[in-house]
Amino acid sequence: MYKRILVATDGSTLSKKAVRNAIDLAGAIGADLVALYVVPRYPVSYFEGGVTISMQDVERTEKQWSDKGQAVVDAVQQAAQAEGLKAKAVVVRSDLVAESIMSAVKKHKCDLVVMASHGRKGIKRVLLGSETQHVLTHSTVPVLVLR
């Protein structure tokens, strides 16, 4: 069946549900687990009159986000290892979340993606986007979506 499962997480309550299910599934079928957290880049405004932020502040903020992401995936890795699974914690820096997930699938040779979805519809989906929908429509491997 599946040999390596990638679980995308952002540390939210909803993504913790995906993590728990991914660990349970990996344990049931004897698969390895890759926990992925995508850290966005700090938005920089180039508009006249925009607030300028020093590069040191940007770097400090990005490091905080990256440290938080590392803590999240480290916790997933520890939980999986506590269940006797082989697990890897991965943090990627990118504004393109869905593309980062699909790149990680290729890089780590995963054959299933597990992720959560808020299930937004209508204008909320248009305004907030749907990384899950993007992964679903462009992934080359199966995607298990939990709501």
CSV table of C-alpha atoms in Angstrom, one decimal:
chain,number,residue,atom,x,y,z
A,1,MET,CA,0.0,0.0,0.0
A,2,TYR,CA,1.6,3.3,1.1
A,3,LYS,CA,5.3,3.3,2.1
A,4,ARG,CA,5.8,7.0,3.0
A,5,ILE,CA,3.1,9.5,4.0
A,6,LEU,CA,3.5,13.2,4.0
A,7,VAL,CA,1.4,15.1,6.5
A,8,ALA,CA,1.1,18.9,6.0
A,9,THR,CA,0.6,20.8,9.3
A,10,ASP,CA,0.5,24.3,10.5
A,11,GLY,CA,0.0,23.5,14.2
A,12,SER,CA,-3.6,24.4,14.2
A,13,THR,CA,-6.3,22.3,15.9
A,14,LEU,CA,-7.6,21.2,12.5
A,15,SER,CA,-4.2,20.2,11.3
A,16,LYS,CA,-3.6,18.3,14.5
A,17,LYS,CA,-6.5,16.1,13.5
A,18,ALA,CA,-4.7,15.4,10.2
A,19,VAL,CA,-1.5,14.6,12.1
A,20,ARG,CA,-3.2,12.2,14.4
A,21,ASN,CA,-4.9,10.4,11.5
A,22,ALA,CA,-1.7,10.3,9.5
A,23,ILE,CA,0.2,8.7,12.5
A,24,ASP,CA,-2.6,6.2,13.0
A,25,LEU,CA,-2.7,5.3,9.3
A,26,ALA,CA,1.1,5.0,9.1
A,27,GLY,CA,1.1,2.8,12.2
A,28,ALA,CA,-1.7,0.5,10.8
A,29,ILE,CA,0.1,0.0,7.4
A,30,GLY,CA,3.8,0.2,8.5
A,31,ALA,CA,4.5,3.4,6.6
A,32,ASP,CA,7.1,6.1,7.3
A,33,LEU,CA,5.9,9.6,8.0
A,34,VAL,CA,7.2,13.0,6.8
A,35,ALA,CA,5.8,16.0,8.7
A,36,LEU,CA,5.9,19.2,6.7
A,37,TYR,CA,5.5,22.8,7.8
A,38,VAL,CA,5.6,25.6,5.2
A,39,VAL,CA,6.9,28.9,6.6
A,40,PRO,CA,5.8,32.0,4.6
A,41,ARG,CA,8.2,34.8,3.7
A,42,TYR,CA,7.7,38.1,5.4
A,43,PRO,CA,5.5,40.4,3.2
A,44,VAL,CA,7.4,43.5,2.1
A,45,SER,CA,5.5,46.5,0.8
A,46,TYR,CA,6.8,48.4,-2.1
A,47,PHE,CA,4.1,51.0,-2.2
A,48,GLU,CA,4.7,54.6,-1.6
A,49,GLY,CA,3.8,55.5,1.9
A,50,GLY,CA,4.0,51.9,3.1
A,51,VAL,CA,5.6,51.2,6.4
A,52,THR,CA,9.2,50.3,6.1
A,53,ILE,CA,10.6,47.6,8.3
A,54,SER,CA,14.2,47.0,8.9
A,55,MET,CA,15.8,43.8,7.5
A,56,GLN,CA,16.8,42.9,11.0
A,57,ASP,CA,13.1,42.9,12.0
A,58,VAL,CA,12.1,40.9,9.0
A,59,GLU,CA,14.8,38.3,9.6
A,60,ARG,CA,13.9,38.1,13.3
A,61,THR,CA,10.2,37.6,12.4
A,62,GLU,CA,11.0,35.0,9.8
A,63,LYS,CA,13.3,33.2,12.3
A,64,GLN,CA,10.4,33.1,14.9
A,65,TRP,CA,8.1,31.7,12.3
A,66,SER,CA,10.7,29.1,11.3
A,67,ASP,CA,11.4,28.2,14.9
A,68,LYS,CA,7.6,27.7,15.5
A,69,GLY,CA,7.4,25.5,12.4
A,70,GLN,CA,10.3,23.4,13.5
A,71,ALA,CA,8.7,23.0,17.0
A,72,VAL,CA,5.5,21.8,15.3
A,73,VAL,CA,7.1,19.2,13.1
A,74,ASP,CA,9.5,18.1,15.8
A,75,ALA,CA,6.4,17.4,18.0
A,76,VAL,CA,4.8,15.4,15.2
A,77,GLN,CA,8.1,13.4,14.7
A,78,GLN,CA,8.3,12.7,18.4
A,79,ALA,CA,4.6,11.5,18.5
A,80,ALA,CA,5.2,9.2,15.5
A,81,GLN,CA,8.4,7.8,17.0
A,82,ALA,CA,6.6,7.2,20.3
A,83,GLU,CA,4.3,4.9,18.3
A,84,GLY,CA,7.3,3.1,16.8
A,85,LEU,CA,7.2,4.8,13.4
A,86,LYS,CA,10.1,6.2,11.4
A,87,ALA,CA,9.4,9.9,11.0
A,88,LYS,CA,11.1,13.0,9.6
A,89,ALA,CA,10.5,16.6,10.4
A,90,VAL,CA,10.7,19.1,7.5
A,91,VAL,CA,10.4,22.9,7.4
A,92,VAL,CA,10.3,24.7,4.1
A,93,ARG,CA,10.3,28.5,3.5
A,94,SER,CA,8.0,29.6,0.7
A,95,ASP,CA,4.9,31.6,0.0
A,96,LEU,CA,3.7,28.9,-2.3
A,97,VAL,CA,2.3,26.4,0.1
A,98,ALA,CA,0.7,23.9,-2.3
A,99,GLU,CA,3.7,23.9,-4.6
A,100,SER,CA,5.9,23.3,-1.5
A,101,ILE,CA,3.8,20.4,-0.5
A,102,MET,CA,4.0,18.8,-3.9
A,103,SER,CA,7.8,19.4,-4.1
A,104,ALA,CA,8.2,17.7,-0.7
A,105,VAL,CA,6.2,14.8,-2.0
A,106,LYS,CA,8.7,14.3,-4.8
A,107,LYS,CA,11.8,15.1,-2.8
A,108,HIS,CA,10.9,12.6,0.0
A,109,LYS,CA,9.3,10.1,-2.3
A,110,CYS,CA,6.0,10.1,-0.6
A,111,ASP,CA,3.0,8.2,-2.0
A,112,LEU,CA,0.2,9.8,0.0
A,113,VAL,CA,-0.5,13.3,1.3
A,114,VAL,CA,-2.6,13.8,4.4
A,115,MET,CA,-3.9,17.3,5.1
A,116,ALA,CA,-6.8,19.2,6.6
A,117,SER,CA,-9.3,21.5,5.0
A,118,HIS,CA,-11.5,24.2,6.6
A,119,GLY,CA,-14.2,23.4,4.0
A,120,ARG,CA,-14.7,27.1,3.1
A,121,LYS,CA,-17.1,27.8,0.3
A,122,GLY,CA,-18.1,30.8,-1.9
A,123,ILE,CA,-16.5,34.1,-1.4
A,124,LYS,CA,-14.4,33.0,1.7
A,125,ARG,CA,-12.8,30.3,-0.5
A,126,VAL,CA,-12.1,32.9,-3.2
A,127,LEU,CA,-10.7,35.4,-0.8
A,128,LEU,CA,-8.7,33.1,1.4
A,129,GLY,CA,-7.8,30.6,-1.3
A,130,SER,CA,-7.5,26.9,-0.8
A,131,GLU,CA,-4.1,25.2,-0.6
A,132,THR,CA,-5.9,21.9,-0.1
A,133,GLN,CA,-7.9,22.3,-3.3
A,134,HIS,CA,-4.7,23.2,-5.2
A,135,VAL,CA,-2.9,20.1,-3.9
A,136,LEU,CA,-6.0,18.0,-4.7
A,137,THR,CA,-6.1,19.1,-8.3
A,138,HIS,CA,-2.4,19.1,-9.0
A,139,SER,CA,-0.9,16.3,-6.9
A,140,THR,CA,0.5,13.2,-8.6
A,141,VAL,CA,-0.2,11.0,-5.6
A,142,PRO,CA,-3.4,10.4,-3.6
A,143,VAL,CA,-4.5,13.0,-1.1
A,144,LEU,CA,-6.5,12.3,2.0
A,145,VAL,CA,-8.3,15.4,3.2
A,146,LEU,CA,-9.8,15.6,6.7
A,147,ARG,CA,-12.4,18.2,7.6
